[in-house]
C-alpha positions as CSV (number, residue, x, y, z in Angstrom):
1,X,0.2,21.9,-2.2
2,X,-2.0,23.6,-4.8
3,X,-0.3,26.1,-7.1
4,X,-1.9,28.9,-9.1
5,X,-1.7,26.7,-12.2
6,X,-3.6,23.8,-10.6
7,X,-6.1,25.8,-8.4
8,X,-9.7,25.1,-9.2
9,X,-8.9,22.1,-11.4
10,X,-10.2,18.6,-10.7
11,X,-7.7,16.4,-8.8
12,X,-6.5,13.0,-9.9
13,X,-6.4,10.3,-7.3
14,X,-3.4,8.0,-7.9
15,X,-3.5,4.7,-6.0
16,X,-0.4,2.6,-5.0
17,X,-0.9,-1.0,-3.9
18,X,0.8,-2.9,-1.1
19,X,3.0,-5.9,-0.9
20,X,2.3,-9.0,-3.1
21,X,-0.6,-7.0,-4.6
22,X,-1.4,-5.0,-7.8
23,X,-3.7,-2.3,-9.1
24,X,-6.6,-4.8,-9.4
25,X,-7.2,-4.5,-5.6
26,X,-8.4,-0.9,-6.1
27,X,-10.9,-1.8,-8.8
28,X,-14.1,-1.7,-6.8
29,X,-13.1,1.5,-5.1
30,X,-12.1,3.2,-8.3
31,X,-15.3,2.1,-10.1
32,X,-17.5,3.8,-7.4
33,X,-15.4,7.0,-7.3
34,X,-15.5,7.2,-11.1
35,X,-19.2,6.8,-11.2
36,X,-19.3,9.8,-8.7
37,X,-17.4,11.9,-11.2
38,X,-13.9,11.6,-9.8
39,X,-10.7,11.0,-11.9
40,X,-8.7,8.0,-10.6
41,X,-6.0,5.7,-11.7
42,X,-4.3,2.7,-10.0
43,X,-0.7,1.8,-10.7
44,X,1.0,-1.5,-11.0
45,X,4.4,-1.1,-9.4
46,X,7.3,-2.6,-11.4
47,X,7.1,-6.4,-11.6
48,X,3.4,-6.4,-10.6
49,X,0.0,-6.7,-12.3
50,X,0.3,-7.2,-16.1
51,X,4.1,-7.7,-15.5
52,X,3.9,-10.0,-12.5
53,X,6.0,-13.1,-12.4
54,X,4.3,-16.4,-11.7
55,X,6.8,-19.2,-11.0
56,X,6.2,-22.3,-12.9
57,X,6.3,-24.3,-9.7
58,X,3.5,-22.1,-8.2
59,X,0.9,-23.5,-10.6
60,X,-1.2,-26.6,-9.8
61,X,0.1,-29.1,-9.2
62,X,2.6,-27.2,-7.1
63,X,6.2,-28.3,-6.8
64,X,7.1,-26.8,-3.4
65,X,10.8,-27.9,-3.6
66,X,11.2,-26.1,-7.0
67,X,9.2,-23.2,-5.8
68,X,11.7,-22.6,-3.0
69,X,14.5,-21.9,-5.5
70,X,13.0,-20.8,-8.8
71,X,14.6,-17.4,-9.6
72,X,12.4,-14.3,-9.9
73,X,13.0,-11.1,-12.0
74,X,11.6,-9.1,-9.1
75,X,14.8,-9.6,-7.3
76,X,16.3,-6.9,-9.4
77,X,13.9,-4.1,-8.4
78,X,14.5,-1.6,-5.6
79,X,12.5,1.1,-3.9
80,X,14.1,3.6,-6.3
81,X,12.5,1.8,-9.2
82,X,9.1,2.0,-7.5
83,X,9.6,5.7,-6.8
84,X,10.8,6.5,-10.3
85,X,7.8,4.8,-11.8
86,X,5.3,6.6,-9.7
87,X,7.0,10.0,-10.2
88,X,6.7,9.6,-14.0
89,X,3.0,8.9,-13.7
90,X,2.5,11.7,-11.2
91,X,4.2,14.2,-13.6
92,X,1.8,13.2,-16.4
93,X,-1.3,13.3,-14.1
94,X,-0.2,16.7,-12.8
95,X,-0.7,18.2,-16.3
96,X,-4.4,17.6,-15.8
97,X,-4.6,19.2,-12.3
98,X,-3.7,18.5,-8.7
99,X,-2.7,15.0,-7.7
100,X,-3.7,13.1,-4.5
101,X,-1.4,10.2,-3.9
102,X,-2.9,7.2,-2.0
103,X,-1.1,4.2,-0.7
104,X,-2.1,1.1,1.2
105,X,0.0,-1.1,3.5
106,X,3.6,-1.3,2.1
107,X,2.6,1.2,-0.5
108,X,3.0,3.8,2.2
109,X,6.8,3.4,1.8
110,X,6.5,4.5,-1.9
111,X,4.1,7.4,-1.0
112,X,6.6,8.8,1.5
113,X,9.6,8.5,-0.8
114,X,7.6,10.1,-3.7
115,X,6.7,12.9,-1.2
116,X,10.3,13.4,-0.4
117,X,11.2,13.6,-4.1
118,X,8.5,15.7,-5.7
119,X,6.4,17.5,-2.9
120,X,5.6,20.3,-5.3
121,X,3.6,17.8,-7.5
122,X,1.3,16.5,-4.7
123,X,-1.8,18.1,-3.4
124,X,-2.1,15.6,-0.6
125,X,-0.8,12.2,0.5
126,X,-3.2,9.6,1.9
127,X,-2.1,6.5,3.9
128,X,-4.7,3.8,3.9
129,X,-3.7,1.6,6.8
130,X,-0.2,2.0,5.5
131,X,3.4,2.2,6.8
132,X,4.3,5.8,7.4
133,X,7.9,5.8,8.7
134,X,9.1,8.9,10.5
135,X,11.4,8.3,13.5
136,X,12.6,4.8,12.4
137,X,14.3,4.2,9.1
138,X,12.2,1.4,7.6
139,X,9.3,-1.0,7.9
140,X,11.4,-3.7,9.6
141,X,12.3,-1.3,12.4
142,X,8.6,-0.8,13.2
143,X,7.9,-4.5,13.2
144,X,10.0,-4.7,16.3
145,X,8.2,-2.0,18.3
146,X,5.8,-2.6,21.2
147,X,3.0,-1.1,19.1
148,X,3.3,-3.9,16.7
149,X,3.1,-6.7,19.3
150,X,-0.5,-7.6,18.4
151,X,0.2,-8.0,14.7
152,X,-0.7,-11.3,13.1
153,X,1.8,-10.8,10.4
154,X,3.6,-14.0,11.6
155,X,0.7,-16.0,10.2
156,X,1.4,-14.7,6.7
157,X,5.1,-15.1,7.2
158,X,4.3,-18.8,7.7
159,X,3.3,-19.0,4.0
160,X,6.8,-18.1,2.9
161,X,8.6,-20.4,0.6
162,X,12.3,-20.3,0.1
163,X,15.0,-18.0,1.6
164,X,14.4,-14.3,0.7
165,X,18.1,-13.6,1.1
166,X,18.8,-16.2,-1.6
167,X,15.9,-15.5,-3.9
168,X,15.9,-11.7,-3.6
169,X,12.1,-11.8,-3.2
170,X,9.6,-12.6,-0.4
171,X,7.7,-15.5,-2.0
172,X,4.3,-16.4,-0.4
173,X,2.3,-19.5,-1.3
174,X,-1.2,-18.0,-1.3
175,X,-2.5,-21.1,-3.1
176,X,-1.3,-23.6,-0.5
177,X,-3.5,-26.6,-0.1
178,X,-3.0,-26.5,3.7
179,X,-6.3,-25.4,5.4
180,X,-4.2,-23.4,7.8
181,X,-3.2,-21.1,5.0
182,X,-6.8,-20.0,4.4
183,X,-7.2,-19.4,8.1
184,X,-4.0,-17.3,8.3
185,X,-5.1,-15.1,5.4
186,X,-8.5,-14.6,6.9
187,X,-7.3,-13.8,10.4
188,X,-4.5,-11.5,9.5
189,X,-5.9,-9.7,6.4
190,X,-9.6,-10.3,5.9
191,X,-11.4,-10.4,9.2
192,X,-15.1,-10.8,8.4
193,X,-14.7,-12.0,4.8
194,X,-16.5,-15.2,3.9
195,X,-14.3,-18.2,3.1
196,X,-15.2,-17.8,-0.6
197,X,-14.1,-14.1,-0.4
198,X,-10.8,-15.1,1.2
199,X,-10.2,-17.7,-1.6
200,X,-10.9,-14.9,-4.2
201,X,-8.4,-12.7,-2.4
202,X,-5.8,-15.4,-2.3
203,X,-6.3,-15.9,-6.1
204,X,-5.3,-12.4,-6.9
205,X,-2.4,-11.8,-4.5
206,X,0.9,-12.3,-6.2
207,X,3.5,-14.8,-5.0
208,X,6.6,-12.6,-5.3
209,X,7.6,-9.2,-3.8
210,X,10.9,-7.5,-3.9
211,X,12.7,-8.5,-0.6
212,X,14.6,-5.2,-0.1
213,X,11.6,-2.9,0.3
214,X,10.9,-3.5,4.0
215,X,14.5,-2.6,4.8
216,X,14.7,0.4,2.5
217,X,15.0,3.9,3.9
218,X,11.4,5.2,4.1
219,X,11.3,8.2,6.4
220,X,9.3,11.2,5.4
221,X,11.5,14.3,5.5
222,X,10.1,17.5,7.2
223,X,11.3,19.9,4.5
224,X,9.8,18.0,1.6
225,X,7.2,15.3,2.5
226,X,6.3,17.2,5.7
227,X,5.0,20.2,3.7
228,X,2.3,18.1,1.9
229,X,-1.2,17.9,3.5
230,X,-1.7,14.3,4.6
231,X,-4.5,12.0,5.7
232,X,-4.2,8.8,7.6
233,X,-7.1,6.4,7.2
234,X,-7.0,4.1,10.3
235,X,-8.5,0.6,10.1
236,X,-9.5,0.0,13.6
237,X,-9.9,-3.8,13.1
238,X,-6.6,-4.3,11.3
239,X,-4.6,-7.3,12.5
240,X,-1.6,-6.8,10.2
241,X,-0.8,-3.2,11.1
242,X,-2.4,-2.9,14.5
243,X,-4.2,0.4,15.4
244,X,-1.5,1.0,18.0
245,X,1.1,1.1,15.3
246,X,-1.0,3.2,13.1
247,X,-1.4,5.6,16.0
248,X,2.4,5.7,16.4
249,X,2.8,6.6,12.7
250,X,0.4,9.5,13.1
251,X,2.0,10.7,16.4
252,X,5.5,10.7,14.9
253,X,4.4,12.6,11.8
254,X,2.6,15.2,13.9
255,X,5.7,15.7,16.1
256,X,7.8,16.2,13.0
257,X,5.5,18.7,11.4
258,X,3.4,20.3,14.2
259,X,2.2,23.0,11.8
260,X,0.9,20.4,9.4
261,X,-1.1,17.9,11.5
262,X,-2.4,14.6,10.1
263,X,-6.1,14.5,9.1
264,X,-7.2,11.2,10.7
265,X,-10.2,9.1,9.6
266,X,-11.3,5.9,11.2
267,X,-12.9,2.9,9.4
268,X,-13.9,-0.2,11.3
269,X,-12.5,-2.8,9.0
270,X,-9.6,-5.3,8.6
271,X,-6.5,-4.8,6.6
272,X,-8.0,-5.4,3.2
273,X,-11.6,-4.9,4.1
274,X,-12.6,-1.4,3.1
275,X,-11.5,-1.5,-0.6
276,X,-15.1,-2.3,-1.6
277,X,-16.8,-0.5,1.3
278,X,-18.6,2.8,1.1
279,X,-16.7,4.3,4.1
280,X,-13.5,4.6,2.2
281,X,-15.2,5.8,-0.9
282,X,-16.8,8.6,1.1
283,X,-13.4,9.6,2.7
284,X,-11.6,9.8,-0.7
285,X,-14.6,11.5,-2.4
286,X,-14.5,14.2,0.3
287,X,-10.8,14.7,-0.1
288,X,-11.1,15.0,-3.8
289,X,-13.8,17.6,-3.5
290,X,-17.0,18.0,-5.5
291,X,-16.5,17.0,-9.1
292,X,-17.4,19.4,-11.9
């Protein structure tokens, strides 16, 4: 939604990570885009990245009994905290020119809510294999649809420690010594990654994520979010958000805003695969336009 003030100025790509993740996951992608002359920044959502919480019982040697009950400060965060944080950054970035907001996986919830809140500040929203709720109110609702039937999310759910209702967070033991854990991460998230690459992935994923986000209202609204040009990058080998569910998100969005259809791009990769691959770099570089 370019304005006269921002027309002709270089856009800033603002990246929002998914669940149990942080800004670090975008590093390879941002490095390549920056070297091509594009302006980029990746955000750590509240309670993530430099401010993530690592339970004492999570460290080696792990104490699984204590890990199941150790309190987490992330229990106090809500989707409104995520949205407020992103909006503040977008407002600052908007002073430099247009803003393209990019979200992956659960980050799509924040993208949609920011789009509802400040559509006038966004040049485009981009969903990178992300949840894009339209007809149904939240992520959990879509997990129960036929289009999600082939998801391997249940393999990751098996890594949960403790009761999310009691902890206020979804706590995953990425560092489990059980060989099945490595297999679950690879099958659901990483596809063709080597075992060493999967171990590196597990080392940077965060144990805690605010439990309320999947049940938070996340629908894009036609009169706000629906006015913003949008791109959906489909990961055709995704086993966490199956292509059928990604297609449902796209179809629902297009029915809501028939005059603003989704720009769809396909990449043959698993859920976390393309963040260091040239295909996604090429898509985002094209959307950002030729740098000065």
